[in-house]
Amino acid sequence: MFTLDADAFEALVGDVFDTLPDDMVDGLDNVVIVIEDLPEDGSLDLLGLYSGVALTDRGQYGFGELPDMISIYREPLLAIVDNEEQLRDQVRITLVHEIAHFYGIDDDELHSLGWG
């Protein structure tokens, strides 16, 4: 298993996020990305999670709304990679996957597009 401390992992996620296409990230309004060691259930099966209401399911969205959240889970991601290059690839896939949920793209469509 590849290891990376929490601060270095957070910096890597930020670096990867900065490489995502502008048209993908420019629409992320009122969304926070958080880094957590593990999902609530403690499993290593979940790499990331979008919590919120997808744009396609929203009515009027106003001020004062709590932000939607994308969680990126450090330990599950580290458990599936052997080196930093693989980690960067998996973080990118996870970010794109969770951002897609924000835009209302479900898992079936993501799988058909190769991002599942």
Tab-separated table of N, CA and C in Angstrom:
chain	number	residue	atom	x	y	z
A	1	MET	N	0.849	-1.186	0.000
A	1	MET	CA	0.000	0.000	0.000
A	1	MET	C	0.893	1.247	0.000
A	2	PHE	N	0.559	2.177	-0.850
A	2	PHE	CA	1.254	3.457	-0.921
A	2	PHE	C	0.829	4.307	0.277
A	3	THR	N	1.750	5.073	0.853
A	3	THR	CA	1.403	5.919	1.991
A	3	THR	C	1.676	7.384	1.661
A	4	LEU	N	0.870	8.235	2.260
A	4	LEU	CA	1.013	9.678	2.109
A	4	LEU	C	0.301	10.307	3.297
A	5	ASP	N	0.985	11.207	4.008
A	5	ASP	CA	0.351	11.795	5.186
A	5	ASP	C	-0.800	12.717	4.768
A	6	ALA	N	-1.605	13.090	5.738
A	6	ALA	CA	-2.836	13.845	5.475
A	6	ALA	C	-2.572	15.172	4.781
A	7	ASP	N	-1.544	15.891	5.212
A	7	ASP	CA	-1.249	17.196	4.594
A	7	ASP	C	-0.810	17.046	3.141
A	8	ALA	N	0.060	16.077	2.881
A	8	ALA	CA	0.528	15.846	1.509
A	8	ALA	C	-0.620	15.363	0.625
A	9	PHE	N	-1.514	14.534	1.196
A	9	PHE	CA	-2.662	14.056	0.430
A	9	PHE	C	-3.583	15.223	0.059
A	10	GLU	N	-3.841	16.088	1.020
A	10	GLU	CA	-4.699	17.248	0.757
A	10	GLU	C	-4.093	18.131	-0.336
A	11	ALA	N	-2.788	18.327	-0.290
A	11	ALA	CA	-2.113	19.123	-1.315
A	11	ALA	C	-2.226	18.452	-2.678
A	12	LEU	N	-2.102	17.131	-2.718
A	12	LEU	CA	-2.233	16.398	-3.973
A	12	LEU	C	-3.635	16.552	-4.545
A	13	VAL	N	-4.652	16.426	-3.696
A	13	VAL	CA	-6.038	16.593	-4.162
A	13	VAL	C	-6.227	17.998	-4.733
A	14	GLY	N	-5.690	19.005	-4.072
A	14	GLY	CA	-5.775	20.376	-4.576
A	14	GLY	C	-5.083	20.526	-5.919
A	15	ASP	N	-3.915	19.913	-6.055
A	15	ASP	CA	-3.195	19.966	-7.334
A	15	ASP	C	-3.992	19.316	-8.452
A	16	VAL	N	-4.567	18.151	-8.161
A	16	VAL	CA	-5.361	17.438	-9.165
A	16	VAL	C	-6.607	18.256	-9.519
A	17	PHE	N	-7.270	18.805	-8.512
A	17	PHE	CA	-8.457	19.629	-8.764
A	17	PHE	C	-8.119	20.788	-9.697
A	18	ASP	N	-6.965	21.399	-9.503
A	18	ASP	CA	-6.547	22.537	-10.332
A	18	ASP	C	-6.312	22.159	-11.785
A	19	THR	N	-6.148	20.861	-12.076
A	19	THR	CA	-5.941	20.425	-13.459
A	19	THR	C	-7.241	20.083	-14.178
A	20	LEU	N	-8.360	20.075	-13.442
A	20	LEU	CA	-9.640	19.741	-14.072
A	20	LEU	C	-10.048	20.856	-15.021
A	21	PRO	N	-10.776	20.515	-16.082
A	21	PRO	CA	-11.194	21.530	-17.061
A	21	PRO	C	-12.051	22.625	-16.427
A	22	ASP	N	-11.827	23.852	-16.876
A	22	ASP	CA	-12.580	24.998	-16.346
A	22	ASP	C	-14.078	24.806	-16.480
A	23	ASP	N	-14.532	24.263	-17.622
A	23	ASP	CA	-15.974	24.116	-17.808
A	23	ASP	C	-16.584	23.100	-16.840
A	24	MET	N	-15.755	22.265	-16.229
A	24	MET	CA	-16.246	21.313	-15.232
A	24	MET	C	-16.352	21.965	-13.857
A	25	VAL	N	-15.378	22.786	-13.500
A	25	VAL	CA	-15.338	23.317	-12.140
A	25	VAL	C	-15.962	24.709	-12.006
A	26	ASP	N	-16.099	25.436	-13.105
A	26	ASP	CA	-16.657	26.791	-13.012
A	26	ASP	C	-18.093	26.809	-12.493
A	27	GLY	N	-18.838	25.757	-12.726
A	27	GLY	CA	-20.226	25.707	-12.290
A	27	GLY	C	-20.421	25.211	-10.869
A	28	LEU	N	-19.345	24.855	-10.191
A	28	LEU	CA	-19.459	24.357	-8.816
A	28	LEU	C	-19.748	25.521	-7.884
A	29	ASP	N	-21.017	25.765	-7.675
A	29	ASP	CA	-21.453	26.866	-6.836
A	29	ASP	C	-21.905	26.316	-5.489
A	30	ASN	N	-21.354	26.858	-4.413
A	30	ASN	CA	-21.729	26.467	-3.059
A	30	ASN	C	-21.436	24.978	-2.811
A	31	VAL	N	-20.238	24.556	-3.227
A	31	VAL	CA	-19.788	23.177	-3.030
A	31	VAL	C	-18.446	23.221	-2.311
A	32	VAL	N	-18.313	22.413	-1.285
A	32	VAL	CA	-17.059	22.316	-0.557
A	32	VAL	C	-16.496	20.908	-0.767
A	33	ILE	N	-15.183	20.841	-0.924
A	33	ILE	CA	-14.509	19.544	-1.029
A	33	ILE	C	-13.751	19.316	0.265
A	34	VAL	N	-14.040	18.186	0.908
A	34	VAL	CA	-13.385	17.851	2.164
A	34	VAL	C	-12.618	16.548	2.010
A	35	ILE	N	-11.524	16.475	2.741
A	35	ILE	CA	-10.708	15.272	2.752
A	35	ILE	C	-10.934	14.591	4.101
A	36	GLU	N	-11.274	13.321	4.048
A	36	GLU	CA	-11.472	12.546	5.262
A	36	GLU	C	-10.652	11.267	5.154
A	37	ASP	N	-10.261	10.717	6.286
A	37	ASP	CA	-9.489	9.478	6.248
A	37	ASP	C	-10.330	8.312	5.739
A	38	LEU	N	-11.543	8.178	6.281
A	38	LEU	CA	-12.419	7.050	5.952
A	38	LEU	C	-13.865	7.513	5.888
A	39	PRO	N	-14.703	6.777	5.146
A	39	PRO	CA	-16.140	7.052	5.214
A	39	PRO	C	-16.680	6.713	6.604
A	40	GLU	N	-17.887	7.137	6.893
A	40	GLU	CA	-18.487	6.914	8.216
A	40	GLU	C	-18.484	5.462	8.645
A	41	ASP	N	-18.698	4.544	7.700
A	41	ASP	CA	-18.766	3.125	8.067
A	41	ASP	C	-17.388	2.493	8.241
A	42	GLY	N	-16.321	3.259	7.991
A	42	GLY	CA	-14.965	2.763	8.193
A	42	GLY	C	-14.455	1.837	7.112
A	43	SER	N	-15.240	1.657	6.068
A	43	SER	CA	-14.846	0.718	5.017
A	43	SER	C	-13.803	1.340	4.083
A	44	LEU	N	-13.174	0.478	3.325
A	44	LEU	CA	-12.231	0.923	2.295
A	44	LEU	C	-12.860	0.844	0.910
A	45	ASP	N	-14.175	0.627	0.852
A	45	ASP	CA	-14.855	0.432	-0.427
A	45	ASP	C	-15.265	1.720	-1.119
A	46	LEU	N	-15.378	2.808	-0.387
A	46	LEU	CA	-15.873	4.067	-0.937
A	46	LEU	C	-14.723	5.060	-1.063
A	47	LEU	N	-14.497	5.546	-2.289
A	47	LEU	CA	-13.388	6.468	-2.544
A	47	LEU	C	-13.793	7.927	-2.377
A	48	GLY	N	-15.056	8.212	-2.652
A	48	GLY	CA	-15.564	9.571	-2.544
A	48	GLY	C	-17.071	9.551	-2.434
A	49	LEU	N	-17.641	10.697	-2.057
A	49	LEU	CA	-19.088	10.775	-1.885
A	49	LEU	C	-19.552	12.198	-2.128
A	50	TYR	N	-20.599	12.334	-2.945
A	50	TYR	CA	-21.254	13.630	-3.128
A	50	TYR	C	-22.471	13.662	-2.219
A	51	SER	N	-22.576	14.689	-1.392
A	51	SER	CA	-23.732	14.884	-0.516
A	51	SER	C	-24.350	16.227	-0.859
A	52	GLY	N	-25.567	16.195	-1.325
A	52	GLY	CA	-26.244	17.429	-1.689
A	52	GLY	C	-27.381	17.139	-2.639
A	53	VAL	N	-27.853	18.181	-3.283
A	53	VAL	CA	-28.936	18.064	-4.251
A	53	VAL	C	-28.371	18.423	-5.617
A	54	ALA	N	-28.411	17.466	-6.523
A	54	ALA	CA	-27.875	17.680	-7.867
A	54	ALA	C	-28.574	18.857	-8.543
A	55	LEU	N	-27.848	19.536	-9.414
A	55	LEU	CA	-28.427	20.682	-10.121
A	55	LEU	C	-29.710	20.325	-10.845
A	56	THR	N	-29.776	19.127	-11.387
A	56	THR	CA	-30.958	18.710	-12.134
A	56	THR	C	-32.170	18.467	-11.245
A	57	ASP	N	-31.967	18.360	-9.936
A	57	ASP	CA	-33.056	18.083	-9.003
A	57	ASP	C	-33.434	19.289	-8.153
A	58	ARG	N	-32.781	20.408	-8.382
A	58	ARG	CA	-33.029	21.595	-7.565
A	58	ARG	C	-34.177	22.406	-8.102
A	59	GLY	N	-34.878	22.998	-7.163
A	59	GLY	CA	-35.822	24.043	-7.526
A	59	GLY	C	-35.038	25.341	-7.532
A	60	GLN	N	-35.622	26.361	-6.977
A	60	GLN	CA	-34.901	27.624	-6.864
A	60	GLN	C	-33.854	27.485	-5.764
A	61	TYR	N	-32.663	27.936	-6.036
A	61	TYR	CA	-31.544	27.815	-5.103
A	61	TYR	C	-31.154	29.205	-4.669
A	62	GLY	N	-31.295	29.483	-3.384
A	62	GLY	CA	-31.074	30.851	-2.938
A	62	GLY	C	-29.925	30.981	-1.961
A	63	PHE	N	-29.817	32.156	-1.416
A	63	PHE	CA	-28.770	32.438	-0.448
A	63	PHE	C	-29.079	31.735	0.864
A	64	GLY	N	-28.055	31.451	1.620
A	64	GLY	CA	-28.231	30.833	2.919
A	64	GLY	C	-28.301	29.321	2.889
A	65	GLU	N	-28.195	28.725	1.724
A	65	GLU	CA	-28.214	27.270	1.629
A	65	GLU	C	-26.892	26.718	2.158
A	66	LEU	N	-26.961	25.620	2.871
A	66	LEU	CA	-25.735	24.946	3.266
A	66	LEU	C	-25.050	24.428	2.006
A	67	PRO	N	-23.733	24.421	1.991
A	67	PRO	CA	-23.059	23.959	0.779
A	67	PRO	C	-23.215	22.461	0.575
A	68	ASP	N	-23.227	22.062	-0.689
A	68	ASP	CA	-23.114	20.651	-1.020
A	68	ASP	C	-21.689	20.252	-0.666
A	69	MET	N	-21.449	18.943	-0.517
A	69	MET	CA	-20.133	18.504	-0.094
A	69	MET	C	-19.668	17.319	-0.931
A	70	ILE	N	-18.424	17.387	-1.341
A	70	ILE	CA	-17.749	16.256	-1.961
A	70	ILE	C	-16.683	15.797	-0.973
A	71	SER	N	-16.822	14.561	-0.520
A	71	SER	CA	-15.837	13.977	0.391
A	71	SER	C	-14.900	13.085	-0.411
A	72	ILE	N	-13.607	13.240	-0.159
A	72	ILE	CA	-12.586	12.394	-0.767
A	72	ILE	C	-11.941	11.623	0.382
A	73	TYR	N	-11.908	10.291	0.258
A	73	TYR	CA	-11.453	9.438	1.354
A	73	TYR	C	-10.019	8.960	1.118
A	74	ARG	N	-9.132	9.411	1.980
A	74	ARG	CA	-7.696	9.182	1.824
A	74	ARG	C	-7.308	7.702	1.915
A	75	GLU	N	-7.685	7.025	2.974
A	75	GLU	CA	-7.225	5.649	3.181
A	75	GLU	C	-7.716	4.683	2.104
A	76	PRO	N	-8.982	4.740	1.686
A	76	PRO	CA	-9.401	3.848	0.595
A	76	PRO	C	-8.640	4.122	-0.713
A	77	LEU	N	-8.377	5.389	-1.004
A	77	LEU	CA	-7.620	5.696	-2.215
A	77	LEU	C	-6.190	5.181	-2.112
A	78	LEU	N	-5.563	5.370	-0.964
A	78	LEU	CA	-4.193	4.879	-0.797
A	78	LEU	C	-4.132	3.352	-0.873
A	79	ALA	N	-5.207	2.682	-0.448
A	79	ALA	CA	-5.226	1.221	-0.427
A	79	ALA	C	-5.245	0.601	-1.820
A	80	ILE	N	-5.631	1.364	-2.839
A	80	ILE	CA	-5.756	0.768	-4.180
A	80	ILE	C	-4.645	1.184	-5.134
A	81	VAL	N	-3.655	1.928	-4.644
A	81	VAL	CA	-2.585	2.392	-5.528
A	81	VAL	C	-1.225	1.927	-5.021
A	82	ASP	N	-0.255	1.948	-5.938
A	82	ASP	CA	1.105	1.553	-5.596
A	82	ASP	C	2.085	2.716	-5.613
A	83	ASN	N	1.656	3.845	-6.212
A	83	ASN	CA	2.578	4.974	-6.325
A	83	ASN	C	1.790	6.270	-6.509
A	84	GLU	N	2.508	7.385	-6.511
A	84	GLU	CA	1.847	8.687	-6.586
A	84	GLU	C	1.148	8.908	-7.922
A	85	GLU	N	1.707	8.416	-9.003
A	85	GLU	CA	1.062	8.591	-10.311
A	85	GLU	C	-0.304	7.911	-10.337
A	86	GLN	N	-0.370	6.683	-9.826
A	86	GLN	CA	-1.656	5.992	-9.748
A	86	GLN	C	-2.621	6.732	-8.830
A	87	LEU	N	-2.100	7.272	-7.723
A	87	LEU	CA	-2.945	8.018	-6.790
A	87	LEU	C	-3.533	9.242	-7.483
A	88	ARG	N	-2.713	9.979	-8.205
A	88	ARG	CA	-3.214	11.153	-8.928
A	88	ARG	C	-4.315	10.759	-9.908
A	89	ASP	N	-4.127	9.649	-10.604
A	89	ASP	CA	-5.143	9.178	-11.553
A	89	ASP	C	-6.442	8.834	-10.829
A	90	GLN	N	-6.335	8.127	-9.708
A	90	GLN	CA	-7.533	7.730	-8.969
A	90	GLN	C	-8.234	8.923	-8.324
A	91	VAL	N	-7.477	9.882	-7.823
A	91	VAL	CA	-8.076	11.091	-7.259
A	91	VAL	C	-8.811	11.846	-8.356
A	92	ARG	N	-8.215	11.946	-9.541
A	92	ARG	CA	-8.873	12.625	-10.662
A	92	ARG	C	-10.189	11.933	-11.019
A	93	ILE	N	-10.147	10.616	-11.141
A	93	ILE	CA	-11.358	9.851	-11.465
A	93	ILE	C	-12.416	10.073	-10.390
A	94	THR	N	-12.011	10.041	-9.130
A	94	THR	CA	-12.957	10.217	-8.025
A	94	THR	C	-13.554	11.620	-8.032
A	95	LEU	N	-12.726	12.637	-8.237
A	95	LEU	CA	-13.244	14.008	-8.302
A	95	LEU	C	-14.232	14.171	-9.450
A	96	VAL	N	-13.862	13.681	-10.628
A	96	VAL	CA	-14.758	13.794	-11.792
A	96	VAL	C	-16.066	13.068	-11.509
A	97	HIS	N	-15.972	11.891	-10.918
A	97	HIS	CA	-17.169	11.105	-10.602
A	97	HIS	C	-18.098	11.867	-9.666
A	98	GLU	N	-17.559	12.416	-8.595
A	98	GLU	CA	-18.392	13.122	-7.615
A	98	GLU	C	-18.893	14.460	-8.149
A	99	ILE	N	-18.088	15.152	-8.920
A	99	ILE	CA	-18.542	16.401	-9.554
A	99	ILE	C	-19.669	16.097	-10.533
A	100	ALA	N	-19.571	14.978	-11.232
A	100	ALA	CA	-20.637	14.584	-12.163
A	100	ALA	C	-21.960	14.407	-11.416
A	101	HIS	N	-21.911	13.841	-10.212
A	101	HIS	CA	-23.137	13.704	-9.418
A	101	HIS	C	-23.726	15.077	-9.099
A	102	PHE	N	-22.885	16.066	-8.828
A	102	PHE	CA	-23.365	17.429	-8.595
A	102	PHE	C	-24.157	17.927	-9.802
A	103	TYR	N	-23.692	17.590	-11.001
A	103	TYR	CA	-24.375	18.017	-12.230
A	103	TYR	C	-25.552	17.119	-12.610
A	104	GLY	N	-25.820	16.091	-11.795
A	104	GLY	CA	-26.984	15.248	-12.035
A	104	GLY	C	-26.715	14.023	-12.879
A	105	ILE	N	-25.471	13.670	-13.088
A	105	ILE	CA	-25.125	12.477	-13.861
A	105	ILE	C	-25.077	11.299	-12.898
A	106	ASP	N	-25.881	10.274	-13.167
A	106	ASP	CA	-25.957	9.143	-12.239
A	106	ASP	C	-24.885	8.098	-12.548
A	107	ASP	N	-24.784	7.098	-11.674
A	107	ASP	CA	-23.743	6.072	-11.810
A	107	ASP	C	-23.842	5.305	-13.123
A	108	ASP	N	-25.058	4.989	-13.576
A	108	ASP	CA	-25.205	4.263	-14.830
A	108	ASP	C	-24.596	5.032	-15.997
A	109	GLU	N	-24.904	6.323	-16.064
A	109	GLU	CA	-24.355	7.135	-17.145
A	109	GLU	C	-22.837	7.291	-17.005
A	110	LEU	N	-22.359	7.441	-15.772
A	110	LEU	CA	-20.920	7.525	-15.543
A	110	LEU	C	-20.211	6.255	-16.003
A	111	HIS	N	-20.796	5.090	-15.707
A	111	HIS	CA	-20.203	3.837	-16.148
A	111	HIS	C	-20.165	3.742	-17.661
A	112	SER	N	-21.226	4.201	-18.309
A	112	SER	CA	-21.246	4.147	-19.779
A	112	SER	C	-20.231	5.094	-20.392
A	113	LEU	N	-19.879	6.145	-19.651
A	113	LEU	CA	-18.880	7.113	-20.131
A	113	LEU	C	-17.455	6.725	-19.726
A	114	GLY	N	-17.324	5.630	-18.936
A	114	GLY	CA	-16.004	5.177	-18.509
A	114	GLY	C	-15.493	5.816	-17.241
A	115	TRP	N	-16.377	6.490	-16.487
A	115	TRP	CA	-15.974	7.150	-15.242
A	115	TRP	C	-16.573	6.486	-14.019
A	116	GLY	N	-17.077	5.271	-14.166
A	116	GLY	CA	-17.748	4.589	-13.058
A	116	GLY	C	-16.823	3.983	-12.069
